[in-house]
Short mmCIF file of C-alpha atoms in Angstrom, two decimals:
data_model
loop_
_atom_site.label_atom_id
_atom_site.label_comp_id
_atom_site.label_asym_id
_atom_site.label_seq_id
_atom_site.Cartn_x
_atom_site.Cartn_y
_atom_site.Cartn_z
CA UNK B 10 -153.42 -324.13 53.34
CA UNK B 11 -154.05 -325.08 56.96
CA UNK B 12 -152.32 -323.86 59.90
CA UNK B 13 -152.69 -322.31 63.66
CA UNK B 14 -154.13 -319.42 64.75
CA UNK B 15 -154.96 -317.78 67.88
CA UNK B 16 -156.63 -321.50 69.22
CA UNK B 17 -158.49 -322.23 66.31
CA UNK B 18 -157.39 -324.18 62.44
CA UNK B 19 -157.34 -322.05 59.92
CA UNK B 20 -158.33 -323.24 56.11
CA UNK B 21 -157.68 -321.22 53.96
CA UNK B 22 -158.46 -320.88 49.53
CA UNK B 23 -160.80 -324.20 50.91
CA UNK B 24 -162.34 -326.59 48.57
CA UNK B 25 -165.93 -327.44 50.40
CA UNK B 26 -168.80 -329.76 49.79
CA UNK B 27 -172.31 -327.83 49.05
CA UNK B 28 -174.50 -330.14 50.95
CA UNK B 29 -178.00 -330.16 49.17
CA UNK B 30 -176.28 -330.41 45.74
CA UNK B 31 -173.23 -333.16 47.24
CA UNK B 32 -170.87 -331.39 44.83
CA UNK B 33 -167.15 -329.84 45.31
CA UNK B 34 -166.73 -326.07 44.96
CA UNK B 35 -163.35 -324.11 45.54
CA UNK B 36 -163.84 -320.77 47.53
CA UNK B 37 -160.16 -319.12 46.27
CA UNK B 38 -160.50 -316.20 48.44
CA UNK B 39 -162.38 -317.93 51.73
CA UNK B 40 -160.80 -318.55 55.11
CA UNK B 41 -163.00 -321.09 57.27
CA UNK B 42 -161.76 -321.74 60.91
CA UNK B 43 -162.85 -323.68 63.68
CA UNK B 44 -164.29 -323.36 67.32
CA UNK B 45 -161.86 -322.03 69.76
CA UNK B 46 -160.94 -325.56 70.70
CA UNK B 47 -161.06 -328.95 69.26
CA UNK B 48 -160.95 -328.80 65.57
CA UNK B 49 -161.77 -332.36 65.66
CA UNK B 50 -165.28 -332.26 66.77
CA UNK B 51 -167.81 -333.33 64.78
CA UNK B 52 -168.95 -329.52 64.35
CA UNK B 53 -166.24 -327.64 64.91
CA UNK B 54 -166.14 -326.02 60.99
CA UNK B 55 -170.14 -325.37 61.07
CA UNK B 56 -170.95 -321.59 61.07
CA UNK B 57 -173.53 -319.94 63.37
CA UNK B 58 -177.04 -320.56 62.50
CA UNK B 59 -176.99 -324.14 61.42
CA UNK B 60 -177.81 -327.11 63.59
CA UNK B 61 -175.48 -327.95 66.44
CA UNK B 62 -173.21 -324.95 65.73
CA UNK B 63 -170.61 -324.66 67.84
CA UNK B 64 -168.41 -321.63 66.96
CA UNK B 65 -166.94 -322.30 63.86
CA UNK B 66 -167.51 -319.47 61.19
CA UNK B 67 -165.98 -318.45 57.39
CA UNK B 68 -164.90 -315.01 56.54
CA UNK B 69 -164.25 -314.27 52.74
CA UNK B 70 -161.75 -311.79 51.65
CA UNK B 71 -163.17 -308.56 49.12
CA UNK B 72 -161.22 -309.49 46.55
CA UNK B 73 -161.80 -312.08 43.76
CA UNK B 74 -158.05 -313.17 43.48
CA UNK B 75 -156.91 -316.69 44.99
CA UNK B 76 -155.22 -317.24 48.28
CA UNK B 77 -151.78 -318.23 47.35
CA UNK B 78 -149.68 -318.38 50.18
CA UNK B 79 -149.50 -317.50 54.20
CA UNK B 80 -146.84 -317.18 56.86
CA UNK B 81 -146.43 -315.83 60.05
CA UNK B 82 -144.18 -312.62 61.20
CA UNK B 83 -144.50 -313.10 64.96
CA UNK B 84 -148.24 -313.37 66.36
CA UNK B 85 -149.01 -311.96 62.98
CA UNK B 86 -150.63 -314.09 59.96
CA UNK B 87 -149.51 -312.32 56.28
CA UNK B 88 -151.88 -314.24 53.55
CA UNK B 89 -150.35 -313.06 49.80
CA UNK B 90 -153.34 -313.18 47.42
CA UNK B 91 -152.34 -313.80 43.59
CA UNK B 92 -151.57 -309.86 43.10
CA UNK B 93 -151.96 -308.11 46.49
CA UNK B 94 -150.65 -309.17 50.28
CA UNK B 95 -153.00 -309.49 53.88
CA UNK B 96 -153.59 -309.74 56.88
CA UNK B 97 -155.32 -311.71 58.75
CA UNK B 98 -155.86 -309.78 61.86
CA UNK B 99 -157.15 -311.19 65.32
CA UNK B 100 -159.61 -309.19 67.16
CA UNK B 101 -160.12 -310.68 69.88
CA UNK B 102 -164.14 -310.61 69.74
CA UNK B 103 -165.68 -314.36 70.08
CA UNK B 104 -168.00 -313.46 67.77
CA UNK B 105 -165.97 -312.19 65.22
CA UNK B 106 -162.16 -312.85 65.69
CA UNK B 107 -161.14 -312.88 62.37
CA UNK B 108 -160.95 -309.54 59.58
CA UNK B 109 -159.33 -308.75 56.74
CA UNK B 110 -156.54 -306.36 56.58
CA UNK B 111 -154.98 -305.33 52.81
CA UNK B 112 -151.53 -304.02 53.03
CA UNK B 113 -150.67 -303.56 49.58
CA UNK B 114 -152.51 -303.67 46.23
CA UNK B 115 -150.25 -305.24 43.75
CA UNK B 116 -147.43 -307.29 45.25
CA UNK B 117 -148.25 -310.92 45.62
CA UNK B 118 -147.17 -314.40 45.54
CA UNK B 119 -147.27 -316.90 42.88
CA UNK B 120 -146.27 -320.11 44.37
CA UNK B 121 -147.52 -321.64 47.57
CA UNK B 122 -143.70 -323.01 49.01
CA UNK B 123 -141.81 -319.77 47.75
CA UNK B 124 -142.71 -318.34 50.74
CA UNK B 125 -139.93 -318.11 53.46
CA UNK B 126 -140.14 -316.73 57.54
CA UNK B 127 -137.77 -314.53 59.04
CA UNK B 128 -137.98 -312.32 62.51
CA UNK B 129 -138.97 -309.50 61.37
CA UNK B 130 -140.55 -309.64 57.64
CA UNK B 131 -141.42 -313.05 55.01
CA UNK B 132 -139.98 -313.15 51.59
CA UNK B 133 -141.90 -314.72 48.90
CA UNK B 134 -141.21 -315.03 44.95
CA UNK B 135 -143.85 -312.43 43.44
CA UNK B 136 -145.42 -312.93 39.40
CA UNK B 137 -143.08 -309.28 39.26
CA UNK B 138 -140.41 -309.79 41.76
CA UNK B 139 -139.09 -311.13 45.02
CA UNK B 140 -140.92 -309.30 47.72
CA UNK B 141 -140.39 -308.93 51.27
CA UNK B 142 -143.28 -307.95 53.64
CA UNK B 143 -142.91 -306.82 57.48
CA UNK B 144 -146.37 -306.39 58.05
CA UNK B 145 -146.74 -302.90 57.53
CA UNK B 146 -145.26 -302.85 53.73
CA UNK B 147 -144.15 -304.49 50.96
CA UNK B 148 -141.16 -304.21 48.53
CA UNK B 149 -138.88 -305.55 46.00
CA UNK B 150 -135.90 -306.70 47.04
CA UNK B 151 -134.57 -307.97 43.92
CA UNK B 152 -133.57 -304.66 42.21
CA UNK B 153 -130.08 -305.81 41.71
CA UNK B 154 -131.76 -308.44 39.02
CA UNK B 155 -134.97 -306.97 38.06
CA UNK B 156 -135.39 -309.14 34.94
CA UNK B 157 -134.25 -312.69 36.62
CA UNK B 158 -137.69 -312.69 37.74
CA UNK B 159 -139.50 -312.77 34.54
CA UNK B 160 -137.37 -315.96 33.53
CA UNK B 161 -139.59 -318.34 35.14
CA UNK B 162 -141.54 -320.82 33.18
CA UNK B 163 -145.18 -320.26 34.19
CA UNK B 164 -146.17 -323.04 31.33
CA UNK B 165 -147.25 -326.82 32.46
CA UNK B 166 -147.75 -325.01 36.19
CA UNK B 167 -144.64 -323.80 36.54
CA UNK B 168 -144.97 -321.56 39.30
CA UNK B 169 -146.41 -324.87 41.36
CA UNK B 170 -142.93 -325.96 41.12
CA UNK B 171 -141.15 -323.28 42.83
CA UNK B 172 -139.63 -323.82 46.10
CA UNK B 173 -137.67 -321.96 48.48
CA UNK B 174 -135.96 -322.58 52.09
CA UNK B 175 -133.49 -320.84 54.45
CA UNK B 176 -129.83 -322.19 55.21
CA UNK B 177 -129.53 -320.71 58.36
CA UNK B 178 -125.33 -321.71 58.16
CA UNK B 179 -124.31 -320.20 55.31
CA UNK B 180 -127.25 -317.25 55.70
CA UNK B 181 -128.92 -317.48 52.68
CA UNK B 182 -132.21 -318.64 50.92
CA UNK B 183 -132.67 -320.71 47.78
CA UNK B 184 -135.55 -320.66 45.60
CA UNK B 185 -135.54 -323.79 42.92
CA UNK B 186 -137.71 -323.04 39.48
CA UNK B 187 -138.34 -323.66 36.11
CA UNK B 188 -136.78 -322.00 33.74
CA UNK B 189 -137.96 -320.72 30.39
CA UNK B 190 -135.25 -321.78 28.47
CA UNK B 191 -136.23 -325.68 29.06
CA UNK B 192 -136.81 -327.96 26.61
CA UNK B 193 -140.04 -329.43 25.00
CA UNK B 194 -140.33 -331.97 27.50
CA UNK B 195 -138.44 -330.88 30.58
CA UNK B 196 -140.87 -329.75 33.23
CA UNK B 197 -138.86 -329.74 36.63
CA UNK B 198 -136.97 -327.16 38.26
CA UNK B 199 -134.16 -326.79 36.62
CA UNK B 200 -132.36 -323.52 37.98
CA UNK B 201 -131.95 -322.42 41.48
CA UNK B 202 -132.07 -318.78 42.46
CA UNK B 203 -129.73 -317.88 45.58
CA UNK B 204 -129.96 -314.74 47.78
CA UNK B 205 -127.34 -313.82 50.33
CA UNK B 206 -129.65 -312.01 52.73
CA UNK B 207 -126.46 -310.38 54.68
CA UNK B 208 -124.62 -308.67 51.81
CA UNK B 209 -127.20 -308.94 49.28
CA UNK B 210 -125.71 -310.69 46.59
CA UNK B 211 -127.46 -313.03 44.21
CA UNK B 212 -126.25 -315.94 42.77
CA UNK B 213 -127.91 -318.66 40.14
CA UNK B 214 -127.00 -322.39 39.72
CA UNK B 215 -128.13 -325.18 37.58
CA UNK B 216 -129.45 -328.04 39.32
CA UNK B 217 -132.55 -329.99 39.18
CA UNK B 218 -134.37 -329.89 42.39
CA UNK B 219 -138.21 -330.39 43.38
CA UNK B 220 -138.45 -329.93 46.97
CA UNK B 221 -136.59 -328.76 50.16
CA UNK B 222 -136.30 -329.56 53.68
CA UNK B 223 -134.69 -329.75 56.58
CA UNK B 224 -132.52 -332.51 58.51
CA UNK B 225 -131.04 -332.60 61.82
CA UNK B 226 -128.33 -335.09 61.83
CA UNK B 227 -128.40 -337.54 63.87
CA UNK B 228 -124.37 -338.52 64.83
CA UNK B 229 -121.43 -336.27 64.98
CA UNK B 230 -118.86 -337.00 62.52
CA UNK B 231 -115.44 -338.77 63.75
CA UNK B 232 -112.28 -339.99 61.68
CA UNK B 233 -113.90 -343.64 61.98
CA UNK B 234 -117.52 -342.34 59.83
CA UNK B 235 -115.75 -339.80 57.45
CA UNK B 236 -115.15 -340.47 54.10
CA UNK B 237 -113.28 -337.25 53.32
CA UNK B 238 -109.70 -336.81 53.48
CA UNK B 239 -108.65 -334.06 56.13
CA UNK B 240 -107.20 -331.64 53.15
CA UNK B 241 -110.77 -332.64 50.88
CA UNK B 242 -113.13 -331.06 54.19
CA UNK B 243 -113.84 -327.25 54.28
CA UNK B 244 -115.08 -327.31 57.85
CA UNK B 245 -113.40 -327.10 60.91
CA UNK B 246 -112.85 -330.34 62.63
CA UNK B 247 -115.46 -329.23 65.68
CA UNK B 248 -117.47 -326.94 63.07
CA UNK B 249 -121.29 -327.01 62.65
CA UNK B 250 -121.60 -329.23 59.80
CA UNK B 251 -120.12 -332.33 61.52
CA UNK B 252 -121.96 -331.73 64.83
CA UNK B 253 -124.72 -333.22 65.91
CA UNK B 254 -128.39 -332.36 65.39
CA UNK B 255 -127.03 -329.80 63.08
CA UNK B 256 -129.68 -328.67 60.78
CA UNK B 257 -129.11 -329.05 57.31
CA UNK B 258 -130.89 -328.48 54.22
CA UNK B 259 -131.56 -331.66 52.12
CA UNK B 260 -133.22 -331.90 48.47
CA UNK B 261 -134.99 -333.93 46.69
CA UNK B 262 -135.23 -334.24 42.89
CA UNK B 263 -137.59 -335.68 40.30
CA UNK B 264 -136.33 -338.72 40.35
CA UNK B 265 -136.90 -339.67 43.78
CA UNK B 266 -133.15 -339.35 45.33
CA UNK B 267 -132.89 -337.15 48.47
CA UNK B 268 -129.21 -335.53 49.26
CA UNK B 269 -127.91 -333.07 51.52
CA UNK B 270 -126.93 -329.14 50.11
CA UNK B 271 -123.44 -328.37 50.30
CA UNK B 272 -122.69 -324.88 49.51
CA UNK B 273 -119.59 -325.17 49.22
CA UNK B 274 -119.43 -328.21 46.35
CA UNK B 275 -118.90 -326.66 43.01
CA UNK B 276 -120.84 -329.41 41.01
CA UNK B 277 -124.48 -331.59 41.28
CA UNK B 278 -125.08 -334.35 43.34
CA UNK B 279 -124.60 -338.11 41.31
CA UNK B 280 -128.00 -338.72 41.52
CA UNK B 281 -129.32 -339.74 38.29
CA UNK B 282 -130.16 -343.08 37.23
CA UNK B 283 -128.93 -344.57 34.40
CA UNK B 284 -131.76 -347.43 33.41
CA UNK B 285 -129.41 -348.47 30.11
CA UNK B 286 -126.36 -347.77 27.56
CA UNK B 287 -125.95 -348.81 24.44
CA UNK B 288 -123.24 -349.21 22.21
CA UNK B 289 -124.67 -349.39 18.56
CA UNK B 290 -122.76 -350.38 14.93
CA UNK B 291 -124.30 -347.19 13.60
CA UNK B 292 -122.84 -344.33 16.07
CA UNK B 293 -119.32 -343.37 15.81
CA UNK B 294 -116.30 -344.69 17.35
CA UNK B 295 -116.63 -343.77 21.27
CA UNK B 296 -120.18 -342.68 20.82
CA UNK B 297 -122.87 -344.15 23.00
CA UNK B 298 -126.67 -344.22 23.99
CA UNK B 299 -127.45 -343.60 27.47
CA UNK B 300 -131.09 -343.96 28.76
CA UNK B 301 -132.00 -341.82 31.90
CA UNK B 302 -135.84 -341.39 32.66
CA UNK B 303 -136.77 -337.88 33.94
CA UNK B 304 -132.98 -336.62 33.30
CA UNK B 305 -134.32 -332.72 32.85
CA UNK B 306 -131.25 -332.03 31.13
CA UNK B 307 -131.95 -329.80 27.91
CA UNK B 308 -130.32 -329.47 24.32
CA UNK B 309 -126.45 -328.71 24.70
CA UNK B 310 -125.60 -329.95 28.35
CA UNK B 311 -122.17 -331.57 29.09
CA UNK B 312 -122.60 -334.76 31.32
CA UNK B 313 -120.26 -336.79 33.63
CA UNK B 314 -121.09 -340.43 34.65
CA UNK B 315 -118.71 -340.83 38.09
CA UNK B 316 -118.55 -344.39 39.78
CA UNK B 317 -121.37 -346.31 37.45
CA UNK B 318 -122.64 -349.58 39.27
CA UNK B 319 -123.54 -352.87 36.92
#
């Protein structure tokens, strides 16, 4: 994880070369940050002590867990260990700028993109919970679905796989996961987790997602660009959606296709790709093969082919 702090890089759970024996070793708990300065010199990393120093230092956290995740509330830098959240606190002190701050014991994270910002406090998907920090504590705030948590499939790095963002429209977060109810060879996200952070409702959808993001669009939509009729679009005709450099959230899934979230479409994006169908003597009368690599669909699931090309 590598971000900016107070004028220096912070590294943190770093991976670092032991010189005399030229081999790899991961430090899981270890934040290593630069000079105050250029990162980029030569020397910026190398701790007091060793030739041409020139600032740089490590500091490792007393605990043996791994450095999961980090985000900032504010000026503030919340790091969630594997069972426990915290801080990393400036001091101010050249010498030593950097400590280590625990603010609670047993509430962590479990996947490094789960974590989301807000003003005042960062939510994150916990190995018991979703949790909510605001630098001073940190709490459950998924009591209305205390089990949903426990659903995710942790198997074939599952919790690697979990995602989250903010929709700042529609004022909620999504979290995409595996679920445990996949099949033997289904190993994307296959469920995403929704949280309406002003009423505090939760919601759960099934949709094959891998990663999230944000785009700003580029054009504001007019009657000569739309492809919607005006009784199809659930937008005003000068709302958000259709203006321009309106941030939206966009997804990507496993097979490569990137699409744009609407909240308010009641089915997935047609964005699977069929490689082949097959019509054999031996099925049944209107029964057919269809070939689709990576289709993370499981045992049971209704499908619906719309505008095929070729």
């Amino acid at each position: 994880i590598i971000l900016p702090f107070k004028g220096h890089l912070i590294l943190l759970n770093t991976i670092e070369q032991d010189v005399p024996a030229t081999k790899n070793e991961r430090y899981v708990n270890r934040c290593r940050y630069s000079q105050l300065g250029s990162p980029l010199d030569a020397n910026a990393f190398i701790e007091p002590g060793l030739a041409n120093a020139q600032g740089g230092d490590l500091i490792d956290a007393p605990t043996p867990e791994a450095i999961v995740s980090a985000e900032f509330i504010k000026d503030r830098l919340i790091v969630y260990f594997e069972k426990s959240t915290w801080e990393l606190a400036y001091t101010g002190n050249g010498v030593f700028p950097f400590v280590w701050q625990q603010i609670n014991t047993e509430l962590g994270s479990q996947a490094t993109l789960s974590t989301i910002p807000f003003d005042k406090m960062v939510f994150t998907i916990g190995s018991t919970g979703v949790h909510a920090c605001n630098g001073a504590n940190v709490e459950r705030i998924d009591n209305k679905i205390p089990n949903q948590i426990f659903n995710i499939n942790n198997d074939k790095e599952g919790s690697k796989r979990i995602s989250g963002i903010r929709d700042y429209y529609t004022e909620m977060v999504y979290w995409t996961y595996p679920s445990d109810n996949q099949g033997e060879f289904q190993n994307y996200p296959n469920k995403v987790l929704v949280y309406n952070y002003k009423n505090g409702s939760w919601a759960l959808n099934d949709d094959s997602i891998t990663a999230l993001g944000y785009f700003d669009g580029q054009l504001s939509e007019t009657w000569a660009t739309t492809f919607e009729a005006w009784q199809e679009m659930n937008v005003t005709w000068a709302g958000g959606p259709i203006s321009f450099q309106f941030r939206q959230v966009i997804a990507g899934n496993q097979e490569g296709y990137i699409f744009i979230v609407s909240p308010d479409t009641s089915s997935n994006i047609s964005c699977l790709q069929i490689s082949d169908l097959q019509i054999l003597p031996t099925l049944l009368p209107d029964e057919f093969i269809v070939e689709v690599v990576d289709h993370n669909l499981i045992q049971g699931d209704w499908i619906k082919i719309v505008d095929p090309v070729g």
